[in-house]
């Protein structure tokens, strides 16, 4: 049985060790990928690029300011375009710096997990070696035990053969003795028969003489014996009650001493002092009552013992017949008591059997609980592995995104529409990150408020318990009216927390010449987009290379086209991650334009004190973003 248990533990340990090693390899691969990203994207290099771009941007802005008085020329237009490109590049580089910081933080967490997993793997290997050594030791001990038992079995078989031979010899001797004894018994039986006939005649004569007075005397003896037994039983019960009263008296005296020590405290209030005095008085009355009861019982026990000692117990037993009758009655009483004891023993045995059965059930349940714990640990390891794989996938996506941003920044001849789409997607991603951070902050605040509310409830519960332990209170304290403080509820709306950015209603905001030029450029780009939307649209099922109508008209495929996802006419510069996210982000434009990041519904008010109220935040996220978060889980949410 022990060997089977060790084999089972070894199998479970091997399974857990394999899972831990697999998880450690996954985390190591993720850490290598993070190192690769750190080598590609150095924070210092990015900061230097940002400084250079910022300096170039400032120079271009100064040139534009100096050229505002002159007539607009082609050079000024090129400078404005270059200024816009530099602004977008600075935004993208700053975003990369923030992502690099997140990646560094993720790498630190991954390194910590790898160290913990390596320590766990080392401990498991040590445990495995110890189990294997124990199994070898157990097998060797079992082999030695088996050899010893075989030797003992041979010795017992030899002794059994000797005993059988001795038994046969003794049986023959016994048969001979039985024959001799049988003949002697027949002679003794004949002699006893003659003696019994003689004694029977004598007894019949004596019984006729004593039959008249024997019945009344026998009843008196039975009554006397029963009375004596009742007196002894009552005395024993009284002594047991006396012991219990003495214990109660000692506990009351100890409680009185404790109350007197508490009464000497000078920091006690009047109400508490009054309650303690009342309790001391009540305990003193109980103490006096127990003392009187103990004195009375001791006196009765002494009188009973004196009567038993003085009284001659067996004066009424004057003949052998009376002694036999008394013994017969005592024997009957003992038989009845023995029957009761046997029935009680059977009941006690049944209770013990039921206890053993319940203990077996408890052991079975503990084994099931251990199996459940093992399964839970396995599920936990699987979830950690899945989380590590998701982190690795997210890192691959981040690397693809960085490559696409660098390509878009370096290729100045890229299509304007694709560049704008990439910028919009990056803006949407930044908004989603901000929204996720706000959600996590609200969740943390909610957890802190719940913890505070739980502590207040526990404090109130402990206070109520301490008050309920006091057995009596003064009527004035009970009838005193309780002052109720009004609770103030503050209704918070989401509009109070919103960051208003209304240019029309802001009195300090003024339009600048650069703003007018930017508005003109936006209107011009919108007109170009409208013209493109009126052009031909394709519905190709291939990669839009040869027979596509957009290619024949020298146009790139737009969002209005119904071509497949493998289209290469207009989507070559977009990375795979951006193409997967474009449909989800475009469907959520209306939500973002209406201020979705501030869509926080505050309800379910929590009241902690009489002057403060807290609200439980509930963040409402549209279905498109829920799908996006479920497909691309963030590291923070997984942790």
XYZ file of C-alpha atoms in Angstrom:
639
model
C 0.000 0.000 0.000
C 2.847 2.382 0.858
C 4.666 1.481 -2.375
C 1.544 2.265 -4.439
C 1.178 5.623 -2.689
C 4.818 6.463 -3.460
C 4.340 5.496 -7.118
C 1.277 7.739 -7.337
C 3.151 10.662 -5.752
C 6.047 10.120 -8.181
C 3.692 10.159 -11.202
C 2.006 13.348 -9.990
C 5.389 14.940 -9.341
C 6.607 14.030 -12.839
C 3.480 15.556 -14.400
C 3.835 18.759 -12.398
C 7.561 18.922 -13.182
C 6.893 18.564 -16.921
C 4.274 21.323 -16.836
C 6.542 23.624 -14.830
C 9.452 23.042 -17.218
C 7.236 23.704 -20.225
C 5.988 26.917 -18.628
C 9.569 27.948 -17.821
C 10.621 27.383 -21.447
C 7.689 29.488 -22.657
C 8.598 32.310 -20.278
C 12.248 32.080 -21.351
C 11.219 32.427 -25.002
C 9.092 35.420 -24.061
C 12.041 36.950 -22.196
C 14.288 36.443 -25.232
C 11.702 38.152 -27.418
C 11.599 41.068 -24.960
C 15.416 41.307 -25.087
C 15.224 41.335 -28.875
C 12.717 44.191 -28.722
C 14.934 46.063 -26.274
C 17.899 45.682 -28.632
C 15.846 46.960 -31.568
C 14.241 49.820 -29.664
C 16.674 51.534 -27.347
C 15.036 54.177 -25.186
C 18.038 56.506 -25.309
C 18.196 56.376 -29.091
C 14.492 57.131 -29.266
C 14.910 60.081 -26.916
C 17.773 61.420 -29.061
C 15.588 61.081 -32.155
C 12.759 62.907 -30.392
C 15.133 65.724 -29.390
C 16.444 66.054 -32.945
C 12.955 65.997 -34.395
C 11.761 68.529 -31.816
C 14.674 70.814 -32.671
C 13.924 70.482 -36.370
C 10.251 71.132 -35.664
C 11.109 74.303 -33.738
C 13.325 75.523 -36.568
C 10.551 74.892 -39.097
C 8.023 76.649 -36.865
C 10.317 79.666 -36.599
C 10.775 79.692 -40.354
C 7.001 79.506 -40.833
C 6.472 82.403 -38.430
C 9.053 84.523 -40.253
C 7.507 83.615 -43.596
C 3.914 84.525 -42.609
C 4.374 88.170 -43.711
C 5.587 87.090 -47.145
C 3.484 85.704 -49.974
C 2.811 81.917 -49.600
C 5.202 79.989 -51.731
C 5.903 76.383 -52.562
C 8.757 76.291 -50.055
C 6.442 77.347 -47.202
C 3.964 74.641 -48.191
C 6.727 72.019 -48.103
C 7.840 73.275 -44.678
C 4.303 72.975 -43.305
C 4.015 69.419 -44.616
C 7.388 68.566 -43.157
C 6.282 70.096 -39.838
C 3.189 67.876 -39.792
C 5.278 64.781 -40.556
C 7.667 65.667 -37.747
C 4.779 66.061 -35.291
C 3.415 62.616 -36.212
C 6.876 61.082 -35.919
C 7.392 62.655 -32.480
C 4.020 61.270 -31.312
C 4.860 57.787 -32.607
C 8.330 57.842 -30.981
C 6.905 58.932 -27.626
C 4.379 56.140 -27.869
C 7.211 53.708 -28.559
C 9.036 54.962 -25.450
C 5.954 54.288 -23.300
C 5.565 50.843 -24.851
C 9.263 50.177 -24.247
C 8.769 51.030 -20.564
C 5.838 48.609 -20.406
C 7.943 45.933 -22.090
C 10.747 46.465 -19.536
C 8.235 46.097 -16.705
C 6.850 42.933 -18.308
C 10.411 41.591 -18.621
C 11.049 42.171 -14.912
C 7.849 40.296 -14.005
C 8.773 37.511 -16.421
C 12.285 37.244 -14.920
C 10.799 36.993 -11.425
C 8.449 34.228 -12.574
C 11.315 32.409 -14.273
C 13.379 32.533 -11.047
C 10.414 31.232 -9.016
C 9.759 28.467 -11.549
C 13.424 27.444 -11.537
C 13.392 27.245 -7.742
C 10.173 25.199 -7.845
C 11.654 22.904 -10.508
C 14.799 22.421 -8.380
C 12.679 21.617 -5.324
C 10.576 19.169 -7.362
C 13.692 17.440 -8.664
C 15.030 17.108 -5.121
C 11.670 15.707 -4.028
C 11.748 13.295 -6.963
C 15.227 12.049 -5.992
C 14.101 11.663 -2.390
C 11.010 9.685 -3.470
C 13.090 7.396 -5.678
C 15.512 6.749 -2.814
C 12.617 6.080 -0.478
C 11.084 3.657 -3.001
C 14.388 1.798 -3.266
C 14.669 1.653 0.507
C 11.082 0.397 0.822
C 11.600 -2.281 -1.839
C 14.799 -3.484 -0.144
C 13.100 -3.560 3.231
C 10.165 -5.499 1.740
C 12.588 -8.051 0.239
C 14.281 -8.583 3.613
C 10.905 -8.854 5.306
C 9.781 -11.467 2.765
C 12.918 -13.581 3.325
C 12.422 -13.493 7.099
C 8.754 -14.472 6.772
C 9.635 -17.425 4.533
C 12.152 -18.656 7.106
C 9.626 -18.282 9.883
C 7.033 -20.141 7.797
C 9.377 -23.119 7.359
C 10.078 -23.180 11.088
C 6.362 -23.084 11.917
C 5.633 -25.943 9.514
C 8.259 -28.108 11.269
C 6.781 -27.273 14.673
C 3.303 -28.110 13.390
C 4.354 -31.599 12.279
C 5.907 -32.257 15.697
C 2.783 -31.077 17.498
C 0.550 -33.276 15.369
C 2.602 -36.365 16.258
C 2.487 -35.433 19.948
C -1.277 -34.899 19.710
C -1.835 -38.357 18.246
C 0.161 -39.949 21.075
C -1.760 -38.013 23.760
C -5.076 -38.901 22.144
C -4.349 -42.626 22.386
C -3.358 -42.243 26.031
C -6.519 -40.272 26.744
C -8.743 -42.946 25.235
C -7.255 -45.562 27.554
C -7.808 -43.339 30.605
C -11.415 -42.680 29.540
C -12.195 -46.346 29.561
C -10.892 -46.710 33.137
C -12.719 -43.587 34.363
C -15.968 -44.666 32.760
C -15.958 -47.899 34.726
C -15.233 -46.024 38.005
C -17.976 -43.439 37.274
C -20.565 -46.138 36.856
C -19.739 -47.459 40.307
C -19.879 -43.942 41.880
C -23.231 -43.232 40.198
C -24.815 -46.265 41.743
C -23.580 -45.247 45.212
C -24.826 -41.640 44.793
C -28.224 -42.833 43.738
C -28.647 -44.765 46.944
C -27.455 -41.749 49.077
C -29.863 -39.359 47.298
C -32.817 -41.535 48.013
C -31.928 -41.481 51.734
C -31.395 -37.702 51.870
C -34.621 -37.029 49.974
C -36.611 -38.721 52.685
C -34.937 -36.563 55.373
C -35.497 -33.298 53.442
C -39.126 -33.948 52.841
C -39.701 -34.221 56.579
C -37.768 -31.015 57.397
C -39.451 -28.935 54.677
C -42.870 -29.804 55.941
C -41.920 -28.323 59.297
C -40.429 -25.035 57.990
C -42.830 -24.378 55.116
C -45.239 -22.289 57.198
C -42.754 -19.568 58.401
C -40.298 -19.522 55.459
C -42.389 -17.491 52.982
C -42.910 -14.429 55.264
C -39.270 -14.332 56.329
C -38.047 -14.540 52.709
C -40.100 -11.474 51.719
C -38.702 -9.489 54.673
C -35.160 -10.377 53.655
C -35.790 -9.235 50.056
C -37.239 -5.898 51.242
C -34.341 -5.321 53.616
C -31.693 -6.081 50.942
C -33.429 -3.790 48.430
C -33.616 -0.983 50.985
C -29.906 -1.302 51.821
C -28.947 -1.180 48.147
C -31.107 1.931 47.607
C -29.456 3.665 50.565
C -25.946 2.929 49.259
C -26.884 4.052 45.722
C -28.395 7.303 47.001
C -25.275 7.971 49.082
C -23.027 7.532 46.037
C -25.200 9.858 43.936
C -25.123 12.464 46.700
C -21.317 12.300 46.843
C -21.146 12.856 43.050
C -23.481 15.852 43.317
C -21.320 17.202 46.143
C -18.231 17.058 43.918
C -20.041 19.013 41.167
C -21.191 21.651 43.667
C -17.626 22.066 44.936
C -16.401 22.615 41.357
C -19.169 25.195 40.736
C -18.231 26.979 43.947
C -14.565 27.172 42.896
C -15.457 28.592 39.456
C -17.787 31.203 41.025
C -15.052 32.210 43.471
C -12.542 32.594 40.617
C -15.006 34.725 38.639
C -15.615 36.908 41.706
C -11.886 37.535 42.132
C -11.605 38.530 38.470
C -14.558 40.953 38.765
C -13.048 42.542 41.893
C -9.756 43.078 40.067
C -11.631 44.659 37.142
C -13.558 46.918 39.534
C -10.298 48.514 40.747
C -9.692 50.021 37.294
C -9.898 53.840 37.524
C -10.628 54.385 33.802
C -13.977 52.589 33.966
C -17.225 54.460 33.245
C -20.071 54.708 35.760
C -22.360 52.458 33.763
C -19.738 49.700 33.498
C -18.931 50.000 37.222
C -22.638 49.691 38.089
C -23.005 46.594 35.895
C -19.958 44.963 37.497
C -21.292 45.669 41.012
C -24.644 44.075 40.105
C -22.868 41.026 38.715
C -20.658 40.758 41.838
C -23.746 40.838 44.077
C -25.454 38.141 42.034
C -22.345 35.918 42.086
C -22.006 36.357 45.878
C -25.605 35.188 46.325
C -24.889 32.136 44.163
C -21.711 31.493 46.160
C -23.627 31.539 49.470
C -26.313 29.268 48.011
C -23.692 26.750 46.850
C -22.029 26.856 50.299
C -25.336 26.092 52.064
C -26.069 23.226 49.666
C -22.603 21.739 50.184
C -22.957 21.905 54.004
C -26.383 20.233 53.906
C -25.167 17.424 51.626
C -22.080 16.765 53.760
C -24.254 16.452 56.883
C -26.617 14.005 55.174
C -23.729 11.907 53.868
C -22.175 11.776 57.357
C -25.490 10.648 58.930
C -25.966 7.998 56.258
C -22.454 6.636 56.769
C -22.961 6.625 60.555
C -26.195 4.679 60.210
C -24.509 2.204 57.921
C -21.603 1.701 60.318
C -23.698 1.444 63.500
C -26.409 -0.741 62.105
C -25.733 -4.462 62.109
C -26.249 -5.476 58.519
C -26.618 -9.206 58.879
C -28.383 -9.559 62.228
C -31.554 -10.708 60.542
C -29.710 -13.529 58.748
C -29.783 -16.171 61.454
C -29.770 -19.461 59.543
C -28.339 -21.074 56.443
C -31.717 -20.891 54.711
C -31.845 -17.095 55.237
C -28.330 -16.738 53.874
C -29.210 -18.774 50.773
C -32.353 -16.703 50.205
C -30.392 -13.461 50.575
C -27.730 -14.678 48.173
C -30.395 -15.749 45.661
C -32.013 -12.309 45.784
C -28.641 -10.574 45.438
C -27.833 -12.881 42.543
C -31.078 -11.903 40.777
C -30.302 -8.200 41.276
C -26.767 -8.707 39.935
C -28.129 -10.526 36.875
C -30.474 -7.609 36.086
C -27.643 -5.123 36.489
C -25.429 -7.281 34.290
C -28.111 -7.296 31.596
C -28.255 -3.511 31.703
C -24.449 -3.316 31.492
C -24.382 -5.677 28.509
C -27.036 -3.631 26.690
C -25.063 -0.462 27.404
C -21.894 -2.170 26.137
C -23.677 -3.085 22.891
C -24.833 0.514 22.468
C -21.320 1.770 23.184
C -19.871 -0.641 20.633
C -22.364 0.548 18.028
C -21.355 4.146 18.723
C -17.678 3.230 18.383
C -18.381 1.460 15.083
C -20.216 4.533 13.829
C -17.248 6.710 14.901
C -14.875 4.441 12.964
C -17.172 4.632 9.938
C -17.248 8.425 10.104
C -13.463 8.511 10.441
C -13.158 6.389 7.295
C -15.504 8.784 5.505
C -13.380 11.725 6.666
C -10.222 10.040 5.344
C -11.959 9.416 1.998
C -13.051 13.047 1.800
C -9.527 14.212 2.667
C -8.141 12.080 -0.174
C -10.718 13.562 -2.554
C -9.770 17.046 -1.335
C -6.103 16.303 -2.011
C -6.992 15.184 -5.546
C -9.001 18.378 -6.054
C -6.003 20.419 -4.873
C -3.779 18.582 -7.343
C -6.218 19.246 -10.181
C -6.447 22.909 -9.167
C -2.664 23.213 -9.229
C -2.619 21.658 -12.693
C -5.267 24.089 -13.925
C -3.293 26.981 -12.426
C -0.165 25.853 -14.258
C -2.136 25.589 -17.518
C -3.512 29.099 -17.069
C -0.026 30.472 -16.397
C 1.185 28.777 -19.549
C -1.677 30.252 -21.563
C -0.911 33.686 -20.120
C 2.758 33.377 -21.108
C 1.758 32.397 -24.656
C -0.553 35.405 -24.903
C 2.241 37.707 -23.719
C 4.543 36.241 -26.376
C 1.902 36.787 -29.071
C 1.403 40.376 -27.913
C 5.145 41.001 -28.110
C 5.208 39.704 -31.692
C 2.339 42.048 -32.544
C 4.154 44.990 -30.924
C 7.296 44.250 -32.939
C 5.241 44.115 -36.165
C 3.610 47.414 -35.233
C 7.005 49.098 -34.612
C 8.287 47.926 -37.979
C 5.194 49.274 -39.722
C 5.543 52.699 -38.009
C 9.216 52.996 -39.017
C 8.402 52.027 -42.582
C 5.605 54.590 -42.717
C 7.897 57.317 -41.347
C 10.785 56.631 -43.724
C 8.765 56.152 -46.882
C 7.793 59.749 -47.729
C 6.112 58.671 -50.953
C 3.486 56.553 -49.126
C -0.139 57.061 -50.018
C -1.785 59.810 -47.914
C -4.931 57.804 -47.244
C -3.001 54.815 -45.837
C -0.882 57.093 -43.633
C -3.974 58.765 -42.239
C -5.606 55.393 -41.562
C -2.504 54.231 -39.691
C -2.477 57.417 -37.622
C -6.180 57.023 -36.794
C -5.573 53.449 -35.698
C -2.680 54.513 -33.460
C -4.853 57.225 -31.911
C -7.619 54.701 -31.284
C -5.110 52.350 -29.645
C -3.874 55.115 -27.350
C -7.470 55.933 -26.387
C -8.135 52.277 -25.634
C -5.049 52.145 -23.413
C -6.176 55.262 -21.574
C -9.638 53.766 -21.159
C -8.157 50.550 -19.765
C -5.999 52.500 -17.298
C -9.058 54.466 -16.125
C -10.942 51.203 -15.680
C -8.128 49.721 -13.586
C -7.984 52.859 -11.420
C -11.742 52.683 -10.804
C -11.459 48.973 -9.930
C -8.655 49.702 -7.419
C -10.679 52.489 -5.807
C -13.709 50.198 -5.603
C -11.617 47.480 -3.907
C -10.275 49.998 -1.355
C -13.798 51.216 -0.564
C -15.040 47.636 -0.122
C -12.138 46.887 2.215
C -12.934 49.985 4.250
C -16.621 49.016 4.412
C -15.713 45.485 5.555
C -13.483 46.866 8.323
C -16.268 49.151 9.542
C -18.748 46.256 9.577
C -16.313 44.055 11.515
C -15.717 46.829 14.041
C -19.473 47.299 14.501
C -19.999 43.516 14.863
C -17.265 43.197 17.508
C -18.714 46.143 19.385
C -22.192 44.569 19.381
C -20.775 41.261 20.637
C -18.965 42.938 23.516
C -22.157 44.750 24.493
C -24.261 41.575 24.313
C -21.904 39.776 26.711
C -22.971 42.014 29.541
C -25.834 40.344 31.312
C -27.554 43.403 32.736
C -27.823 47.083 31.975
C -29.389 49.993 33.707
C -32.883 51.003 32.639
C -31.801 54.598 32.121
C -29.216 53.515 29.548
C -31.795 51.341 27.785
C -34.451 54.054 27.680
C -32.076 56.820 26.596
C -33.016 58.029 23.104
C -30.433 57.447 20.425
C -29.387 60.427 18.341
C -29.662 59.613 14.651
C -27.337 61.486 12.351
C -28.814 62.193 8.938
C -26.973 60.552 6.108
C -26.092 62.809 3.248
C -26.153 61.234 -0.216
C -24.209 63.082 -2.885
C -25.294 62.268 -6.406
C -22.284 62.267 -8.695
C -22.693 62.454 -12.403
C -20.248 61.547 -15.091
C -20.278 65.120 -16.404
C -18.387 66.348 -13.314
C -15.389 64.170 -14.106
C -15.311 64.813 -17.820
C -12.457 66.825 -19.276
C -14.309 69.480 -21.245
C -12.522 70.607 -24.359
C -15.027 72.818 -26.142
C -13.247 75.322 -28.346
C -16.378 77.353 -29.063
C -17.248 78.014 -25.418
C -13.684 78.637 -24.194
C -13.179 82.450 -23.858
C -9.354 82.140 -23.855
C -9.158 80.215 -27.104
C -8.306 82.089 -30.307
C -7.885 80.937 -33.862
C -4.373 81.313 -35.313
C -3.281 81.470 -38.965
C -1.831 77.983 -38.602
C -5.245 76.713 -37.468
C -6.876 78.192 -40.614
C -4.305 76.521 -42.843
C -4.790 73.184 -41.099
C -8.557 73.483 -41.544
C -8.085 74.211 -45.240
C -5.850 71.158 -45.608
C -8.433 68.966 -43.848
C -11.240 70.237 -46.087
C -9.084 69.641 -49.166
C -8.296 66.077 -48.050
C -11.975 65.422 -47.374
C -12.818 66.614 -50.902
C -10.151 64.316 -52.309
C -11.610 61.415 -50.329
C -15.092 62.200 -51.641
C -13.798 62.270 -55.206
C -12.085 58.939 -54.665
C -15.236 57.424 -53.188
C -17.140 58.371 -56.363
C -14.621 56.530 -58.543
C -14.739 52.892 -59.557
C -14.930 50.204 -56.886
C -13.719 46.651 -57.235
C -14.961 43.381 -55.752
C -11.990 41.149 -56.486
C -11.543 37.790 -54.744
C -7.805 37.595 -55.498
C -4.901 39.924 -54.644
C -6.002 42.791 -57.007
C -2.941 42.617 -59.314
C -4.074 42.137 -62.920
C -7.822 42.236 -63.557
C -8.749 44.733 -60.838
C -10.697 47.771 -62.062
C -8.908 50.019 -59.557
C -5.516 48.959 -60.997
C -6.699 49.622 -64.542
C -7.750 53.166 -63.553
C -4.422 53.716 -61.709
C -6.196 53.977 -58.334
C -5.608 52.218 -55.036
C -8.307 50.123 -53.374
C -10.222 52.068 -50.722
C -12.564 51.151 -47.879
C -15.491 51.312 -50.299
C -14.092 48.362 -52.276
C -15.384 44.865 -51.533
C -12.151 43.040 -52.278
C -10.803 40.227 -50.061
C -8.281 40.521 -47.231
C -5.410 39.448 -49.540
C -5.616 42.710 -51.516
C -2.170 44.154 -52.290
C -3.342 47.319 -54.078
C -3.307 49.916 -51.285
C -2.821 47.637 -48.227
C 0.806 46.525 -48.756
C 2.213 49.059 -46.286
C -0.200 48.142 -43.546
C 0.996 45.467 -41.136
C -1.089 42.412 -40.390
C -1.924 43.596 -36.892
C -3.176 46.958 -38.225
C -5.343 45.274 -40.852
C -6.906 43.057 -38.200
C -7.626 46.040 -35.973
C -8.931 48.403 -38.649
C -12.425 46.920 -38.829
C -12.814 46.934 -35.053
C -11.536 50.513 -34.690
C -13.554 51.973 -37.553
C -16.791 50.607 -36.119
C -16.052 52.411 -32.830
C -15.446 55.927 -34.303
C -18.915 57.117 -33.358
C -18.366 55.967 -29.830
C -15.038 57.786 -29.553
C -16.436 61.019 -31.050
C -19.106 61.139 -28.365
C -16.520 60.866 -25.555
C -16.516 57.156 -24.790
C -13.565 57.460 -22.468
C -15.725 59.442 -20.037
C -18.743 57.141 -20.233
C -18.704 56.158 -16.573
C -21.982 55.398 -14.902
C -21.781 55.986 -11.158
C -24.461 54.196 -9.209
C -24.873 51.774 -6.299
C -23.998 54.350 -3.641
C -22.002 53.015 -0.636
C -22.560 54.973 2.624
C -19.577 54.705 4.980
C -20.082 57.646 7.378
C -22.720 60.224 8.110
C -20.931 62.855 5.982
C -19.300 60.886 3.190
C -20.698 58.786 0.399
C -18.944 56.650 -2.142
C -20.162 55.361 -5.426
C -19.351 52.147 -7.163
C -18.096 52.931 -10.704
C -19.383 50.865 -13.581
C -17.584 51.266 -16.887
C -19.710 50.633 -19.940
C -17.668 49.357 -22.905
C -19.273 48.758 -26.309
C -19.390 45.263 -27.729
C -16.723 45.957 -30.392
C -14.164 46.910 -27.748
C -15.053 43.920 -25.591
C -14.238 41.705 -28.589
C -10.972 43.588 -29.095
C -9.944 43.129 -25.462
C -10.917 39.431 -25.512
C -8.862 38.832 -28.689
C -5.846 40.900 -27.539
C -5.587 40.665 -23.727
C -3.254 43.103 -22.055
C -0.532 41.986 -19.649
C -1.895 44.061 -16.806
C -5.334 42.581 -17.022
C -3.911 39.067 -17.090
C -1.861 39.644 -14.038
